[in-house]
Amino acid sequence: MASRTVGLAITEARPSVLGGTLVDITLTDGGDDRLSPAARPIWAEWYQGPPAEPNLWAPYDSQGRAAWLDLTTRAWRVFAPRPDHAGGEYHLDGRFVTDVPGLHCAIAEALLGPGRYFGREWNAFKDCLGGGFGVTPPFTLTWHDSEIARRALADVVEDPEDGLSYFEDIVRLLERCGVTVVLR
């Protein structure tokens, strides 16, 4: 699934109490790259492999959803992406799109299925739309319950110059890339 480096530092080495040529060492935690408490249940959920059911990311808060996206990024490298295909209609379940990580979880799930990767922020999402991740425009994306995301992301602005909300920015990007977006 993924690997993490655990840094340990030797703080003491002395002849072993067991005798002979053995040495007792004292180790201290030398790293800070450990899982956050929010990520632990997500890693436990993914332990048997990527999820097979939709919306398993939905109950988590924003930090947990970001940890979910972290695993989709790692899983994408392990579970090779599908060949690109264009066309077709996809349905995004927007009931749980209440933050930026949730938006990216939902879009990836709509386009590729549960536990798949299709970007974790605006620039990565734009890269994925360019191909190499399983789906390329043109296609139709029907976004059910889109008003939930519109309201939840109204104050999230990626580019202050254009003044668009994150929701509006994602919809505009999709349309510019040749995606027909149907908001319901």
PDB file of N, CA and C in Angstrom, residues 75-144:
ATOM      1  N   ALA A  75      -1.461   4.819  -3.865  1.00  0.00           N
ATOM      2  CA  ALA A  75      -2.040   3.642  -4.521  1.00  0.00           C
ATOM      3  C   ALA A  75      -1.930   3.770  -6.041  1.00  0.00           C
ATOM      4  N   TRP A  76      -2.044   5.002  -6.555  1.00  0.00           N
ATOM      5  CA  TRP A  76      -1.955   5.197  -7.999  1.00  0.00           C
ATOM      6  C   TRP A  76      -0.604   4.706  -8.523  1.00  0.00           C
ATOM      7  N   ARG A  77       0.435   4.899  -7.732  1.00  0.00           N
ATOM      8  CA  ARG A  77       1.764   4.462  -8.153  1.00  0.00           C
ATOM      9  C   ARG A  77       1.889   2.942  -8.107  1.00  0.00           C
ATOM     10  N   VAL A  78       1.175   2.303  -7.177  1.00  0.00           N
ATOM     11  CA  VAL A  78       1.250   0.851  -7.015  1.00  0.00           C
ATOM     12  C   VAL A  78       0.312   0.143  -7.985  1.00  0.00           C
ATOM     13  N   PHE A  79      -0.932   0.613  -8.040  1.00  0.00           N
ATOM     14  CA  PHE A  79      -1.936   0.018  -8.913  1.00  0.00           C
ATOM     15  C   PHE A  79      -1.972   0.856 -10.180  1.00  0.00           C
ATOM     16  N   ALA A  80      -1.302   0.386 -11.214  1.00  0.00           N
ATOM     17  CA  ALA A  80      -1.115   1.153 -12.442  1.00  0.00           C
ATOM     18  C   ALA A  80      -2.434   1.738 -12.943  1.00  0.00           C
ATOM     19  N   PRO A  81      -2.379   2.968 -13.451  1.00  0.00           N
ATOM     20  CA  PRO A  81      -3.598   3.583 -13.966  1.00  0.00           C
ATOM     21  C   PRO A  81      -4.121   2.834 -15.188  1.00  0.00           C
ATOM     22  N   ARG A  82      -5.388   2.972 -15.384  1.00  0.00           N
ATOM     23  CA  ARG A  82      -6.022   2.367 -16.553  1.00  0.00           C
ATOM     24  C   ARG A  82      -5.657   3.184 -17.787  1.00  0.00           C
ATOM     25  N   PRO A  83      -5.713   2.566 -18.966  1.00  0.00           N
ATOM     26  CA  PRO A  83      -5.458   3.355 -20.184  1.00  0.00           C
ATOM     27  C   PRO A  83      -6.502   4.471 -20.308  1.00  0.00           C
ATOM     28  N   ASP A  84      -6.076   5.600 -20.867  1.00  0.00           N
ATOM     29  CA  ASP A  84      -6.990   6.722 -21.039  1.00  0.00           C
ATOM     30  C   ASP A  84      -8.103   6.375 -22.018  1.00  0.00           C
ATOM     31  N   HIS A  85      -9.281   6.864 -21.717  1.00  0.00           N
ATOM     32  CA  HIS A  85     -10.377   6.806 -22.670  1.00  0.00           C
ATOM     33  C   HIS A  85     -11.178   8.097 -22.554  1.00  0.00           C
ATOM     34  N   ALA A  86     -11.736   8.502 -23.668  1.00  0.00           N
ATOM     35  CA  ALA A  86     -12.521   9.729 -23.726  1.00  0.00           C
ATOM     36  C   ALA A  86     -13.968   9.358 -23.999  1.00  0.00           C
ATOM     37  N   GLY A  87     -14.833  10.332 -23.778  1.00  0.00           N
ATOM     38  CA  GLY A  87     -16.250  10.108 -24.030  1.00  0.00           C
ATOM     39  C   GLY A  87     -16.938   9.501 -22.823  1.00  0.00           C
ATOM     40  N   GLY A  88     -18.220   9.348 -22.953  1.00  0.00           N
ATOM     41  CA  GLY A  88     -19.005   8.737 -21.890  1.00  0.00           C
ATOM     42  C   GLY A  88     -19.580   9.757 -20.939  1.00  0.00           C
ATOM     43  N   GLU A  89     -20.384   9.237 -20.027  1.00  0.00           N
ATOM     44  CA  GLU A  89     -21.011  10.080 -19.018  1.00  0.00           C
ATOM     45  C   GLU A  89     -20.669   9.536 -17.641  1.00  0.00           C
ATOM     46  N   TYR A  90     -20.321  10.442 -16.753  1.00  0.00           N
ATOM     47  CA  TYR A  90     -19.935  10.104 -15.393  1.00  0.00           C
ATOM     48  C   TYR A  90     -20.851  10.856 -14.427  1.00  0.00           C
ATOM     49  N   HIS A  91     -21.082  10.254 -13.271  1.00  0.00           N
ATOM     50  CA  HIS A  91     -21.970  10.852 -12.280  1.00  0.00           C
ATOM     51  C   HIS A  91     -21.211  11.078 -10.980  1.00  0.00           C
ATOM     52  N   LEU A  92     -21.174  12.328 -10.543  1.00  0.00           N
ATOM     53  CA  LEU A  92     -20.503  12.700  -9.310  1.00  0.00           C
ATOM     54  C   LEU A  92     -21.547  12.818  -8.204  1.00  0.00           C
ATOM     55  N   ASP A  93     -21.365  12.050  -7.143  1.00  0.00           N
ATOM     56  CA  ASP A  93     -22.237  12.116  -5.972  1.00  0.00           C
ATOM     57  C   ASP A  93     -21.764  13.294  -5.128  1.00  0.00           C
ATOM     58  N   GLY A  94     -22.485  14.387  -5.178  1.00  0.00           N
ATOM     59  CA  GLY A  94     -22.057  15.608  -4.505  1.00  0.00           C
ATOM     60  C   GLY A  94     -22.565  15.779  -3.086  1.00  0.00           C
ATOM     61  N   ARG A  95     -23.219  14.768  -2.528  1.00  0.00           N
ATOM     62  CA  ARG A  95     -23.803  14.915  -1.194  1.00  0.00           C
ATOM     63  C   ARG A  95     -22.777  15.224  -0.113  1.00  0.00           C
ATOM     64  N   PHE A  96     -21.522  14.790  -0.310  1.00  0.00           N
ATOM     65  CA  PHE A  96     -20.520  14.920   0.747  1.00  0.00           C
ATOM     66  C   PHE A  96     -19.386  15.878   0.378  1.00  0.00           C
ATOM     67  N   VAL A  97     -19.565  16.656  -0.667  1.00  0.00           N
ATOM     68  CA  VAL A  97     -18.521  17.582  -1.117  1.00  0.00           C
ATOM     69  C   VAL A  97     -18.667  18.879  -0.325  1.00  0.00           C
ATOM     70  N   THR A  98     -18.037  18.876   0.850  1.00  0.00           N
ATOM     71  CA  THR A  98     -18.145  20.016   1.763  1.00  0.00           C
ATOM     72  C   THR A  98     -16.809  20.699   2.015  1.00  0.00           C
ATOM     73  N   ASP A  99     -15.754  20.221   1.346  1.00  0.00           N
ATOM     74  CA  ASP A  99     -14.431  20.818   1.473  1.00  0.00           C
ATOM     75  C   ASP A  99     -13.621  20.440   0.235  1.00  0.00           C
ATOM     76  N   VAL A 100     -12.459  21.048   0.084  1.00  0.00           N
ATOM     77  CA  VAL A 100     -11.631  20.795  -1.101  1.00  0.00           C
ATOM     78  C   VAL A 100     -11.199  19.329  -1.190  1.00  0.00           C
ATOM     79  N   PRO A 101     -10.694  18.712  -0.126  1.00  0.00           N
ATOM     80  CA  PRO A 101     -10.339  17.295  -0.254  1.00  0.00           C
ATOM     81  C   PRO A 101     -11.537  16.424  -0.632  1.00  0.00           C
ATOM     82  N   GLY A 102     -12.710  16.735  -0.090  1.00  0.00           N
ATOM     83  CA  GLY A 102     -13.909  15.978  -0.438  1.00  0.00           C
ATOM     84  C   GLY A 102     -14.268  16.119  -1.905  1.00  0.00           C
ATOM     85  N   LEU A 103     -14.077  17.308  -2.446  1.00  0.00           N
ATOM     86  CA  LEU A 103     -14.333  17.519  -3.874  1.00  0.00           C
ATOM     87  C   LEU A 103     -13.439  16.609  -4.712  1.00  0.00           C
ATOM     88  N   HIS A 104     -12.161  16.534  -4.355  1.00  0.00           N
ATOM     89  CA  HIS A 104     -11.241  15.718  -5.150  1.00  0.00           C
ATOM     90  C   HIS A 104     -11.476  14.220  -4.940  1.00  0.00           C
ATOM     91  N   CYS A 105     -11.879  13.826  -3.745  1.00  0.00           N
ATOM     92  CA  CYS A 105     -12.255  12.421  -3.520  1.00  0.00           C
ATOM     93  C   CYS A 105     -13.450  12.061  -4.403  1.00  0.00           C
ATOM     94  N   ALA A 106     -14.465  12.931  -4.427  1.00  0.00           N
ATOM     95  CA  ALA A 106     -15.694  12.659  -5.171  1.00  0.00           C
ATOM     96  C   ALA A 106     -15.459  12.641  -6.675  1.00  0.00           C
ATOM     97  N   ILE A 107     -14.658  13.575  -7.179  1.00  0.00           N
ATOM     98  CA  ILE A 107     -14.399  13.606  -8.626  1.00  0.00           C
ATOM     99  C   ILE A 107     -13.632  12.364  -9.057  1.00  0.00           C
ATOM    100  N   ALA A 108     -12.604  12.007  -8.312  1.00  0.00           N
ATOM    101  CA  ALA A 108     -11.831  10.806  -8.667  1.00  0.00           C
ATOM    102  C   ALA A 108     -12.718   9.568  -8.647  1.00  0.00           C
ATOM    103  N   GLU A 109     -13.572   9.484  -7.655  1.00  0.00           N
ATOM    104  CA  GLU A 109     -14.469   8.340  -7.541  1.00  0.00           C
ATOM    105  C   GLU A 109     -15.459   8.312  -8.708  1.00  0.00           C
ATOM    106  N   ALA A 110     -15.961   9.475  -9.095  1.00  0.00           N
ATOM    107  CA  ALA A 110     -16.904   9.540 -10.210  1.00  0.00           C
ATOM    108  C   ALA A 110     -16.252   9.103 -11.523  1.00  0.00           C
ATOM    109  N   LEU A 111     -15.023   9.528 -11.731  1.00  0.00           N
ATOM    110  CA  LEU A 111     -14.363   9.255 -13.006  1.00  0.00           C
ATOM    111  C   LEU A 111     -13.712   7.877 -13.078  1.00  0.00           C
ATOM    112  N   LEU A 112     -13.175   7.395 -11.947  1.00  0.00           N
ATOM    113  CA  LEU A 112     -12.377   6.163 -12.000  1.00  0.00           C
ATOM    114  C   LEU A 112     -12.814   5.072 -11.022  1.00  0.00           C
ATOM    115  N   GLY A 113     -13.586   5.435 -10.020  1.00  0.00           N
ATOM    116  CA  GLY A 113     -14.037   4.455  -9.040  1.00  0.00           C
ATOM    117  C   GLY A 113     -13.430   4.703  -7.677  1.00  0.00           C
ATOM    118  N   PRO A 114     -13.916   3.974  -6.672  1.00  0.00           N
ATOM    119  CA  PRO A 114     -13.456   4.169  -5.293  1.00  0.00           C
ATOM    120  C   PRO A 114     -11.949   3.976  -5.139  1.00  0.00           C
ATOM    121  N   GLY A 115     -11.354   4.863  -4.335  1.00  0.00           N
ATOM    122  CA  GLY A 115      -9.941   4.751  -4.005  1.00  0.00           C
ATOM    123  C   GLY A 115      -8.982   5.106  -5.121  1.00  0.00           C
ATOM    124  N   ARG A 116      -9.475   5.688  -6.188  1.00  0.00           N
ATOM    125  CA  ARG A 116      -8.602   6.031  -7.315  1.00  0.00           C
ATOM    126  C   ARG A 116      -8.132   7.482  -7.200  1.00  0.00           C
ATOM    127  N   TYR A 117      -7.085   7.792  -7.958  1.00  0.00           N
ATOM    128  CA  TYR A 117      -6.459   9.116  -7.918  1.00  0.00           C
ATOM    129  C   TYR A 117      -6.785   9.884  -9.186  1.00  0.00           C
ATOM    130  N   PHE A 118      -7.208  11.144  -9.010  1.00  0.00           N
ATOM    131  CA  PHE A 118      -7.378  12.055 -10.135  1.00  0.00           C
ATOM    132  C   PHE A 118      -7.124  13.475  -9.636  1.00  0.00           C
ATOM    133  N   GLY A 119      -5.987  13.648  -8.970  1.00  0.00           N
ATOM    134  CA  GLY A 119      -5.599  14.953  -8.451  1.00  0.00           C
ATOM    135  C   GLY A 119      -6.059  15.140  -7.021  1.00  0.00           C
ATOM    136  N   ARG A 120      -5.283  15.951  -6.290  1.00  0.00           N
ATOM    137  CA  ARG A 120      -5.631  16.227  -4.890  1.00  0.00           C
ATOM    138  C   ARG A 120      -5.755  17.716  -4.615  1.00  0.00           C
ATOM    139  N   GLU A 121      -5.462  18.511  -5.617  1.00  0.00           N
ATOM    140  CA  GLU A 121      -5.633  19.971  -5.549  1.00  0.00           C
ATOM    141  C   GLU A 121      -5.726  20.465  -6.979  1.00  0.00           C
ATOM    142  N   TRP A 122      -5.972  21.766  -7.167  1.00  0.00           N
ATOM    143  CA  TRP A 122      -6.308  22.316  -8.475  1.00  0.00           C
ATOM    144  C   TRP A 122      -5.273  21.973  -9.553  1.00  0.00           C
ATOM    145  N   ASN A 123      -3.993  22.232  -9.290  1.00  0.00           N
ATOM    146  CA  ASN A 123      -2.967  21.987 -10.319  1.00  0.00           C
ATOM    147  C   ASN A 123      -2.837  20.509 -10.673  1.00  0.00           C
ATOM    148  N   ALA A 124      -2.878  19.650  -9.677  1.00  0.00           N
ATOM    149  CA  ALA A 124      -2.790  18.204  -9.944  1.00  0.00           C
ATOM    150  C   ALA A 124      -4.020  17.740 -10.727  1.00  0.00           C
ATOM    151  N   PHE A 125      -5.179  18.284 -10.397  1.00  0.00           N
ATOM    152  CA  PHE A 125      -6.404  17.950 -11.121  1.00  0.00           C
ATOM    153  C   PHE A 125      -6.281  18.369 -12.585  1.00  0.00           C
ATOM    154  N   LYS A 126      -5.765  19.556 -12.810  1.00  0.00           N
ATOM    155  CA  LYS A 126      -5.567  20.036 -14.183  1.00  0.00           C
ATOM    156  C   LYS A 126      -4.625  19.101 -14.936  1.00  0.00           C
ATOM    157  N   ASP A 127      -3.540  18.663 -14.288  1.00  0.00           N
ATOM    158  CA  ASP A 127      -2.615  17.715 -14.924  1.00  0.00           C
ATOM    159  C   ASP A 127      -3.328  16.415 -15.292  1.00  0.00           C
ATOM    160  N   CYS A 128      -4.149  15.919 -14.400  1.00  0.00           N
ATOM    161  CA  CYS A 128      -4.860  14.665 -14.663  1.00  0.00           C
ATOM    162  C   CYS A 128      -5.792  14.787 -15.863  1.00  0.00           C
ATOM    163  N   LEU A 129      -6.420  15.948 -16.026  1.00  0.00           N
ATOM    164  CA  LEU A 129      -7.302  16.156 -17.176  1.00  0.00           C
ATOM    165  C   LEU A 129      -6.533  16.099 -18.497  1.00  0.00           C
ATOM    166  N   GLY A 130      -5.217  16.287 -18.442  1.00  0.00           N
ATOM    167  CA  GLY A 130      -4.386  16.241 -19.639  1.00  0.00           C
ATOM    168  C   GLY A 130      -4.070  14.826 -20.107  1.00  0.00           C
ATOM    169  N   GLY A 131      -4.433  13.827 -19.339  1.00  0.00           N
ATOM    170  CA  GLY A 131      -4.224  12.436 -19.755  1.00  0.00           C
ATOM    171  C   GLY A 131      -3.198  11.718 -18.908  1.00  0.00           C
ATOM    172  N   GLY A 132      -3.210  10.400 -19.032  1.00  0.00           N
ATOM    173  CA  GLY A 132      -2.282   9.565 -18.295  1.00  0.00           C
ATOM    174  C   GLY A 132      -2.839   9.039 -16.983  1.00  0.00           C
ATOM    175  N   PHE A 133      -4.117   9.326 -16.712  1.00  0.00           N
ATOM    176  CA  PHE A 133      -4.701   8.919 -15.438  1.00  0.00           C
ATOM    177  C   PHE A 133      -5.979   8.103 -15.605  1.00  0.00           C
ATOM    178  N   GLY A 134      -6.363   7.784 -16.830  1.00  0.00           N
ATOM    179  CA  GLY A 134      -7.502   6.901 -17.050  1.00  0.00           C
ATOM    180  C   GLY A 134      -8.671   7.504 -17.806  1.00  0.00           C
ATOM    181  N   VAL A 135      -8.848   8.814 -17.731  1.00  0.00           N
ATOM    182  CA  VAL A 135      -9.975   9.472 -18.394  1.00  0.00           C
ATOM    183  C   VAL A 135      -9.475  10.787 -18.979  1.00  0.00           C
ATOM    184  N   THR A 136      -9.868  11.068 -20.207  1.00  0.00           N
ATOM    185  CA  THR A 136      -9.549  12.361 -20.808  1.00  0.00           C
ATOM    186  C   THR A 136     -10.802  12.953 -21.441  1.00  0.00           C
ATOM    187  N   PRO A 137     -10.898  14.280 -21.456  1.00  0.00           N
ATOM    188  CA  PRO A 137     -12.021  14.919 -22.140  1.00  0.00           C
ATOM    189  C   PRO A 137     -11.945  14.642 -23.645  1.00  0.00           C
ATOM    190  N   PRO A 138     -13.029  14.699 -24.331  1.00  0.00           N
ATOM    191  CA  PRO A 138     -14.340  15.146 -23.876  1.00  0.00           C
ATOM    192  C   PRO A 138     -15.130  14.025 -23.199  1.00  0.00           C
ATOM    193  N   PHE A 139     -15.912  14.410 -22.216  1.00  0.00           N
ATOM    194  CA  PHE A 139     -16.886  13.530 -21.568  1.00  0.00           C
ATOM    195  C   PHE A 139     -17.897  14.416 -20.866  1.00  0.00           C
ATOM    196  N   THR A 140     -18.951  13.809 -20.371  1.00  0.00           N
ATOM    197  CA  THR A 140     -19.982  14.545 -19.642  1.00  0.00           C
ATOM    198  C   THR A 140     -19.909  14.162 -18.171  1.00  0.00           C
ATOM    199  N   LEU A 141     -19.910  15.164 -17.308  1.00  0.00           N
ATOM    200  CA  LEU A 141     -19.919  14.948 -15.870  1.00  0.00           C
ATOM    201  C   LEU A 141     -21.208  15.542 -15.305  1.00  0.00           C
ATOM    202  N   THR A 142     -22.073  14.673 -14.830  1.00  0.00           N
ATOM    203  CA  THR A 142     -23.300  15.122 -14.173  1.00  0.00           C
ATOM    204  C   THR A 142     -23.024  15.171 -12.684  1.00  0.00           C
ATOM    205  N   TRP A 143     -23.071  16.372 -12.112  1.00  0.00           N
ATOM    206  CA  TRP A 143     -22.720  16.604 -10.719  1.00  0.00           C
ATOM    207  C   TRP A 143     -24.012  16.726  -9.919  1.00  0.00           C
ATOM    208  N   HIS A 144     -24.401  15.651  -9.261  1.00  0.00           N
ATOM    209  CA  HIS A 144     -25.603  15.627  -8.446  1.00  0.00           C
ATOM    210  C   HIS A 144     -25.359  16.374  -7.136  1.00  0.00           C
TER     211      HIS A 144
END
